[in-house]
Coordinates of C-alpha atoms in Angstrom, one line a residue:
M120 CA 37.5 6.4 -9.0
S121 CA 34.3 7.0 -11.0
L122 CA 34.1 3.3 -12.0
T123 CA 34.7 2.2 -8.4
L124 CA 31.9 4.5 -7.2
T125 CA 29.6 3.1 -9.9
Q126 CA 30.3 -0.4 -8.8
R127 CA 29.7 0.4 -5.2
L128 CA 26.3 1.9 -6.0
G129 CA 25.3 -1.2 -7.9
L130 CA 25.0 0.5 -11.2
P131 CA 25.6 -1.6 -14.4
S132 CA 28.0 -0.7 -17.2
M133 CA 26.0 1.6 -19.4
R134 CA 28.5 2.1 -22.3
G135 CA 26.5 2.7 -25.4
Q136 CA 23.2 2.4 -23.6
G137 CA 22.8 5.7 -21.9
A138 CA 19.9 6.7 -24.3
L139 CA 18.0 3.6 -23.2
V140 CA 18.1 4.8 -19.6
V141 CA 17.0 8.3 -20.7
A142 CA 14.2 6.9 -22.9
T143 CA 13.0 4.8 -19.9
L144 CA 12.9 7.9 -17.7
I145 CA 11.0 9.9 -20.3
D146 CA 8.5 7.1 -20.8
A147 CA 7.9 6.9 -17.0
L148 CA 7.7 10.6 -16.7
G149 CA 4.8 10.7 -19.1
T150 CA 3.1 7.8 -17.3
G151 CA 3.5 9.6 -14.0
L152 CA 1.9 12.8 -15.4
Y153 CA -1.2 10.9 -16.4
L154 CA -1.6 8.0 -13.9
P155 CA -2.8 9.9 -10.8
F156 CA -5.5 11.7 -12.7
S157 CA -6.7 9.0 -15.1
L158 CA -10.1 8.4 -13.6
L159 CA -10.6 12.1 -13.0
Y160 CA -9.8 12.9 -16.6
F161 CA -12.5 10.5 -18.0
Q162 CA -15.0 11.7 -15.5
R163 CA -14.5 15.5 -15.6
V164 CA -13.2 16.1 -19.1
A165 CA -14.7 13.2 -21.1
G166 CA -17.9 13.3 -19.2
L167 CA -18.2 9.6 -18.6
A168 CA -19.8 8.0 -15.5
L169 CA -17.5 6.0 -13.2
P170 CA -19.3 2.7 -13.9
V171 CA -18.8 3.2 -17.6
I172 CA -15.1 4.1 -17.1
G173 CA -14.5 1.1 -14.9
G174 CA -16.3 -1.3 -17.2
G175 CA -14.5 0.0 -20.3
L176 CA -11.0 -0.3 -18.7
S177 CA -11.8 -3.8 -17.2
L178 CA -13.1 -5.1 -20.5
A179 CA -9.9 -3.8 -22.3
T180 CA -7.8 -5.5 -19.6
A181 CA -9.7 -8.8 -20.1
L182 CA -9.3 -8.7 -23.9
I183 CA -5.6 -8.1 -23.7
L184 CA -4.7 -11.0 -21.4
P185 CA -5.2 -13.8 -23.9
I186 CA -2.8 -12.2 -26.5
I187 CA 0.1 -11.7 -24.2
P188 CA 1.7 -15.0 -25.2
F189 CA 1.5 -14.0 -28.8
M190 CA 3.5 -10.9 -28.0
G191 CA 6.3 -13.2 -27.0
V192 CA 6.2 -14.7 -30.5
L193 CA 6.5 -11.3 -32.0
V194 CA 9.5 -10.4 -29.9
D195 CA 11.3 -13.7 -30.8
R196 CA 10.5 -13.2 -34.5
F197 CA 11.2 -9.5 -35.0
G198 CA 13.5 -8.7 -32.1
A199 CA 13.2 -7.0 -28.7
K200 CA 14.2 -3.4 -29.6
P201 CA 11.8 -3.0 -32.6
M202 CA 9.0 -4.3 -30.4
V203 CA 9.8 -1.8 -27.7
V204 CA 9.5 0.9 -30.3
V205 CA 6.2 -0.5 -31.5
A206 CA 4.9 -0.6 -27.9
Q207 CA 5.7 3.0 -27.5
V208 CA 3.9 3.9 -30.7
L209 CA 0.8 1.9 -29.7
Q210 CA 0.6 3.7 -26.4
A211 CA 1.1 7.1 -28.0
L212 CA -1.8 6.3 -30.4
G213 CA -4.0 5.1 -27.6
F214 CA -3.4 8.2 -25.5
L215 CA -4.0 10.4 -28.5
G216 CA -7.4 8.7 -28.7
Y217 CA -8.1 9.6 -25.1
L218 CA -8.3 13.3 -26.2
F219 CA -11.5 12.3 -28.2
V220 CA -13.2 10.0 -25.7
H221 CA -16.8 10.8 -25.2
S222 CA -18.3 7.4 -25.5
L223 CA -17.7 3.8 -24.3
V224 CA -16.6 2.6 -27.7
V225 CA -13.9 5.2 -28.2
L226 CA -12.7 4.6 -24.6
G227 CA -12.6 0.9 -25.2
V228 CA -10.6 1.1 -28.5
S229 CA -8.2 3.7 -27.0
A230 CA -7.7 1.7 -23.8
L231 CA -7.0 -1.5 -25.9
L232 CA -4.2 0.3 -27.7
V233 CA -2.7 1.7 -24.5
M234 CA -2.9 -1.7 -22.6
A235 CA -1.6 -3.7 -25.6
G236 CA 1.3 -1.3 -25.9
A237 CA 2.0 -1.5 -22.1
R238 CA 2.0 -5.3 -22.1
L239 CA 4.1 -5.5 -25.2
F240 CA 6.5 -3.0 -23.7
Y241 CA 7.1 -5.1 -20.6
V242 CA 7.6 -8.3 -22.5
S243 CA 10.0 -6.8 -25.1
F244 CA 11.8 -4.5 -22.6
G245 CA 12.5 -7.4 -20.3
V246 CA 14.0 -9.3 -23.3
L247 CA 16.0 -6.3 -24.4
I248 CA 17.6 -5.9 -21.0
A249 CA 18.5 -9.6 -20.9
Q250 CA 20.2 -9.2 -24.3
I251 CA 22.2 -6.0 -23.7
A252 CA 23.3 -6.9 -20.2
S253 CA 26.1 -9.4 -19.4
P254 CA 24.7 -12.4 -17.5
D255 CA 26.2 -11.2 -14.2
E256 CA 24.8 -7.6 -14.6
R257 CA 21.2 -8.5 -15.4
D258 CA 20.0 -7.9 -11.8
R259 CA 21.7 -4.5 -11.8
W260 CA 20.1 -3.6 -15.1
Y261 CA 16.6 -4.7 -13.9
G262 CA 17.2 -2.8 -10.7
L263 CA 18.3 0.3 -12.5
S264 CA 15.3 0.2 -14.9
G265 CA 12.9 -0.2 -12.0
A266 CA 14.5 2.7 -10.1
T267 CA 14.4 4.9 -13.2
Q268 CA 10.7 4.1 -13.8
N269 CA 9.9 4.9 -10.2
L270 CA 11.8 8.2 -10.4
G271 CA 10.0 9.2 -13.6
I272 CA 6.6 8.3 -12.3
G273 CA 7.2 10.2 -9.1
M274 CA 8.4 13.3 -10.9
G275 CA 5.5 13.1 -13.3
G276 CA 3.0 12.8 -10.5
L277 CA 4.4 15.8 -8.7
V278 CA 4.4 18.0 -11.8
A279 CA 0.9 16.8 -12.8
G280 CA -0.6 18.2 -9.6
F281 CA 0.6 21.7 -10.4
I282 CA -0.6 21.4 -14.0
V283 CA -4.1 20.4 -13.1
A284 CA -4.4 22.9 -10.3
W285 CA -3.3 25.7 -12.7
G286 CA -5.1 24.6 -15.9
G287 CA -8.3 22.9 -15.0
T288 CA -9.8 21.1 -18.0
I289 CA -6.9 22.4 -20.2
G290 CA -4.6 21.0 -17.6
Y291 CA -6.0 17.5 -17.9
Q292 CA -5.7 17.6 -21.7
T293 CA -2.1 18.9 -21.3
L294 CA -1.3 15.8 -19.3
I295 CA -2.6 13.6 -22.1
V296 CA -0.6 15.5 -24.8
A297 CA 2.5 15.4 -22.7
N298 CA 2.2 11.6 -22.3
V299 CA 1.7 11.2 -26.1
L300 CA 4.9 13.3 -26.7
S301 CA 6.8 11.3 -24.0
F302 CA 6.1 8.0 -25.8
G303 CA 7.1 9.5 -29.2
L304 CA 10.3 11.0 -27.8
A305 CA 11.2 7.7 -26.1
A306 CA 10.6 5.8 -29.3
L307 CA 12.8 8.2 -31.3
L308 CA 15.6 7.9 -28.7
L309 CA 15.5 4.2 -28.9
L310 CA 15.7 4.2 -32.7
W311 CA 18.3 7.0 -33.0
R312 CA 20.6 7.0 -30.1
T313 CA 20.7 3.6 -28.6
A314 CA 23.4 1.1 -29.5
P315 CA 22.5 -1.3 -32.4
S316 CA 20.0 -4.0 -31.6
P317 CA 21.6 -7.1 -30.1
V318 CA 22.1 -10.0 -32.5
R319 CA 19.2 -12.3 -32.0
P320 CA 20.0 -15.9 -31.3
A321 CA 19.6 -18.3 -34.2
R322 CA 16.4 -20.3 -34.3
S323 CA 17.0 -23.8 -33.2
A324 CA 15.1 -27.0 -34.0
D325 CA 12.7 -26.6 -31.0
S326 CA 11.8 -23.0 -31.7
S327 CA 8.9 -24.1 -33.8
Q328 CA 7.3 -25.5 -30.7
G329 CA 6.4 -22.0 -29.7
S330 CA 4.7 -21.5 -26.4
R331 CA 4.4 -25.3 -26.0
A332 CA 8.1 -25.3 -25.1
V333 CA 7.4 -22.9 -22.3
L334 CA 4.4 -24.9 -21.0
A335 CA 6.5 -28.0 -21.0
N336 CA 9.0 -26.4 -18.7
R337 CA 7.5 -27.2 -15.3
P338 CA 10.1 -25.5 -13.1
F339 CA 9.6 -22.3 -15.0
L340 CA 5.8 -22.6 -14.6
V341 CA 6.2 -23.0 -10.9
L342 CA 8.3 -19.8 -10.9
V343 CA 5.6 -18.0 -12.8
A344 CA 3.0 -19.3 -10.3
C345 CA 5.1 -18.0 -7.4
N346 CA 5.3 -14.6 -9.2
V347 CA 1.5 -14.5 -9.3
L348 CA 1.6 -14.5 -5.5
F349 CA 4.6 -12.0 -5.4
T350 CA 2.8 -9.6 -7.7
L351 CA -0.6 -10.1 -5.9
T352 CA 1.0 -9.1 -2.6
L353 CA 2.4 -6.0 -4.2
S354 CA -0.9 -5.2 -5.8
L355 CA -2.8 -5.7 -2.6
L356 CA -0.5 -3.3 -0.8
S357 CA -0.9 -0.6 -3.5
T358 CA -4.7 -1.2 -3.6
G359 CA -5.5 -1.6 0.0
L360 CA -3.0 0.2 2.1
P361 CA -4.4 3.7 1.5
L362 CA -7.8 2.5 2.6
Y363 CA -6.4 0.7 5.6
I364 CA -4.4 3.7 6.7
T365 CA -7.0 6.3 6.3
E366 CA -10.3 4.5 7.2
T367 CA -9.2 1.7 9.5
L368 CA -6.3 3.4 11.3
N369 CA -7.9 6.9 11.1
L370 CA -4.8 8.6 9.9
S371 CA -4.9 11.7 7.6
T372 CA -4.3 11.7 3.8
V373 CA -1.3 13.9 4.5
T374 CA 0.2 11.1 6.6
L375 CA -0.6 8.6 3.7
G376 CA 1.2 10.9 1.3
I377 CA 4.3 11.2 3.4
L378 CA 4.4 7.4 3.9
S379 CA 4.0 6.9 0.1
A380 CA 6.8 9.5 -0.6
F381 CA 9.0 7.7 2.0
G382 CA 8.5 4.3 0.3
A383 CA 9.1 5.8 -3.2
G384 CA 12.3 7.5 -2.0
L385 CA 13.6 4.2 -0.6
L386 CA 12.8 2.5 -3.9
I387 CA 14.6 5.1 -6.0
G388 CA 17.6 5.7 -3.8
T389 CA 18.5 2.2 -2.7
Q390 CA 17.3 -0.2 -5.5
T391 CA 20.7 -0.7 -7.3
L392 CA 22.6 -0.8 -4.0
V393 CA 20.4 -3.6 -2.7
M394 CA 20.9 -5.6 -5.9
R395 CA 24.7 -5.2 -5.5
L396 CA 24.6 -6.5 -1.9
L397 CA 22.5 -9.5 -3.0
E398 CA 24.9 -10.6 -5.8
P399 CA 26.9 -13.1 -3.9
Y400 CA 23.7 -15.1 -3.0
R401 CA 21.4 -17.3 -4.9
R402 CA 18.5 -15.6 -6.5
T403 CA 16.1 -18.2 -5.1
R404 CA 17.4 -17.5 -1.6
S405 CA 17.0 -13.8 -2.1
L406 CA 13.3 -14.3 -3.1
A407 CA 12.8 -16.6 0.0
L408 CA 14.2 -13.8 2.2
A409 CA 11.8 -11.3 0.5
S410 CA 8.9 -13.6 1.2
L411 CA 9.9 -13.8 4.8
L412 CA 10.1 -10.0 5.1
R413 CA 6.8 -9.6 3.3
A414 CA 5.0 -12.0 5.7
L415 CA 6.5 -10.2 8.6
G416 CA 5.3 -6.9 7.1
Y417 CA 1.7 -8.3 6.8
A418 CA 1.8 -9.5 10.4
L419 CA 2.9 -6.0 11.6
L420 CA 0.1 -4.4 9.5
A421 CA -2.5 -6.6 11.2
L422 CA -1.0 -5.8 14.7
A423 CA -1.3 -2.1 14.0
L424 CA -4.9 -2.3 15.0
L425 CA -3.8 -3.0 18.6
L426 CA -1.5 0.0 18.9
P427 CA -2.3 3.3 20.5
H428 CA -2.9 6.0 18.0
V429 CA 0.1 8.0 19.1
L430 CA 2.5 5.2 18.1
L431 CA 1.0 4.5 14.7
V432 CA 2.9 6.9 12.5
P433 CA 6.5 5.9 13.5
Y434 CA 5.3 2.2 13.5
L435 CA 4.0 2.5 10.0
F436 CA 7.3 4.1 8.8
G437 CA 9.0 0.9 9.9
V438 CA 6.4 -1.3 8.3
V439 CA 6.6 0.6 5.0
A440 CA 10.4 0.3 5.1
L441 CA 10.1 -3.5 5.6
N442 CA 7.6 -3.9 2.8
T443 CA 9.7 -1.7 0.5
L444 CA 12.8 -3.8 1.2
A445 CA 10.8 -6.9 0.2
S446 CA 9.8 -5.1 -3.1
L447 CA 13.4 -4.0 -3.7
I448 CA 14.5 -7.6 -3.6
T449 CA 11.6 -9.2 -5.4
A450 CA 10.9 -7.2 -8.6
P451 CA 14.4 -7.2 -10.2
T452 CA 15.4 -10.6 -8.9
V453 CA 12.4 -12.6 -10.1
I454 CA 12.6 -11.2 -13.7
A455 CA 16.4 -11.8 -13.8
L456 CA 15.7 -15.4 -12.7
A457 CA 13.0 -15.8 -15.3
A458 CA 15.2 -14.4 -18.1
A459 CA 18.2 -16.5 -17.1
S460 CA 15.9 -19.6 -17.0
S461 CA 14.8 -19.2 -20.6
P462 CA 16.6 -20.4 -23.7
A463 CA 17.9 -17.3 -25.7
H464 CA 15.9 -18.2 -28.9
L465 CA 12.6 -18.4 -27.0
Q466 CA 13.2 -15.6 -24.5
G467 CA 10.3 -13.6 -25.8
R468 CA 7.8 -16.4 -25.3
Y469 CA 9.2 -17.2 -21.8
L470 CA 9.0 -13.6 -20.6
A471 CA 5.5 -13.2 -22.1
I472 CA 4.3 -16.1 -20.0
Y473 CA 6.1 -14.4 -17.0
Q474 CA 4.3 -11.1 -17.8
F475 CA 1.0 -13.0 -17.9
S476 CA 1.4 -13.6 -14.2
W477 CA 1.4 -9.9 -13.7
G478 CA -1.9 -9.5 -15.6
I479 CA -3.5 -12.3 -13.5
A480 CA -2.4 -10.7 -10.2
S481 CA -3.5 -7.2 -11.3
A482 CA -7.0 -8.6 -12.2
L483 CA -7.4 -10.5 -8.9
A484 CA -6.1 -7.9 -6.4
P485 CA -9.1 -5.5 -6.2
T486 CA -11.6 -8.2 -5.9
L487 CA -9.6 -10.2 -3.4
F488 CA -8.9 -7.2 -1.2
T489 CA -12.5 -6.1 -1.1
L490 CA -13.7 -9.7 -0.2
L491 CA -11.1 -10.1 2.6
Y492 CA -11.6 -6.5 3.9
A493 CA -15.4 -7.2 4.2
L494 CA -14.5 -10.0 6.7
G495 CA -12.5 -7.6 8.8
P496 CA -9.8 -5.0 8.3
A497 CA -7.0 -7.3 9.3
W498 CA -8.0 -10.2 7.1
P499 CA -6.3 -9.0 3.8
W500 CA -2.9 -9.1 5.7
V501 CA -3.5 -12.2 7.9
A502 CA -4.8 -14.3 5.0
L503 CA -1.6 -13.8 2.9
I504 CA 1.0 -14.6 5.6
G505 CA 0.8 -18.4 5.0
P506 CA 0.8 -18.4 1.2
T507 CA 3.7 -15.9 1.2
L508 CA 5.8 -18.1 3.4
I509 CA 4.9 -21.2 1.3
A510 CA 6.0 -19.3 -1.8
G511 CA 9.4 -18.6 -0.2
F512 CA 9.8 -22.2 0.7
V513 CA 8.9 -23.3 -2.8
M514 CA 11.6 -20.9 -4.2
V515 CA 14.3 -22.6 -2.1
R516 CA 13.1 -26.1 -3.4
L517 CA 12.9 -24.8 -6.9
E518 CA 16.6 -24.0 -7.1
L519 CA 17.2 -27.8 -7.5
Y520 CA 15.4 -27.8 -10.8
L521 CA 16.3 -24.5 -12.4
P522 CA 19.5 -24.1 -14.4
G523 CA 22.5 -23.3 -12.4
Q524 CA 23.3 -20.1 -14.4
A525 CA 19.8 -18.9 -13.5
V526 CA 20.0 -19.5 -9.8
H527 CA 23.4 -17.8 -9.4
V528 CA 24.1 -14.2 -10.3
H529 CA 27.7 -14.9 -10.9
P530 CA 27.7 -18.6 -12.0
K531 CA 31.5 -18.6 -12.9
E532 CA 32.3 -17.8 -9.3
V533 CA 30.0 -20.4 -7.7
A534 CA 32.6 -23.2 -7.6
R535 CA 35.2 -21.0 -6.0
N536 CA 33.3 -19.4 -3.2
E537 CA 29.6 -19.2 -2.4
P538 CA 28.1 -17.9 0.9
A539 CA 26.2 -20.5 2.8
C540 CA 23.1 -18.4 3.1

């Protein structure tokens, strides 16, 4: 009965890996404690001006991007699980440094450690999931990890508000200390309680090619290029939607908070179920569907300008639900497709290049949104409808060139019965 319920909810088999899920939750909880108050901490506690904070964090981001491919080499050489632990330690050290930030130099060095650890975590964690999950449960595992991270971040953000309100300056410092401890505890759990590290695939003759093997794989690079757009659309929503709702549509910050909580609740509560429902279908078709939903969501956001004010709130609940559904489909599916498209002995390198697309999109989103928004409040949404639809079409065409075991969630069942959609 319990197993049947687990399957119906879209949860993967977690035998021997429960501590991994707990470690992921603890990691995300610490991030959620810090993230909403990061700029306020540097401004109010560290005493830095906003231009200095922005410049230091942007410089750290720019310096980390070129070394992301090298992180894939480390994962392939030393294993995914040890590199996840190293990533946790780097982030713990970086946040510990934040307690002593009173100058741009200390901020830059600490931010470099934090961002290097974060990028290394996502590269190595993606490979670790690919190694511990059976091929037909990867989508469920990526969905579960995403839901767990969203739950932890949401819980952390909620608790952080009370801590800051109660403690003032000490409250801000408490958030940093709690984040340091969360990374340390997550690393200890991974070392002590998780199942033994998966046996790494033996190096083959072409493993010496390094990242050149990835760069020679054109279908995979097309997938990465499409993911730049997928990630850019998500970043634009998180960056621009609060401004659009409060300043353009003249709704209150309370309404914005309720809409954000609604979207987060959908992500947490339905992520694994959505992945189960999509399992009979090709991953490329699922991503095409998500692109169609995202384009429709953009069109509806632009049309919100024409609605009477009294209809905006229920209308936006529908728009948020639509965009959230697109996110539910895209995030786990695209990384599962990337992992299944990469040779096992080069998986670290492949997923490092995949993660590089996230860095590019995150760097582009704020500038792109502000430029388009300056042309008119509807332009950020209208301008992305066409590219989003094109990316969906490219995904359908790409399935002809990607490995069959990557396109299908259950490749063994494809020959027997595959839905036409």
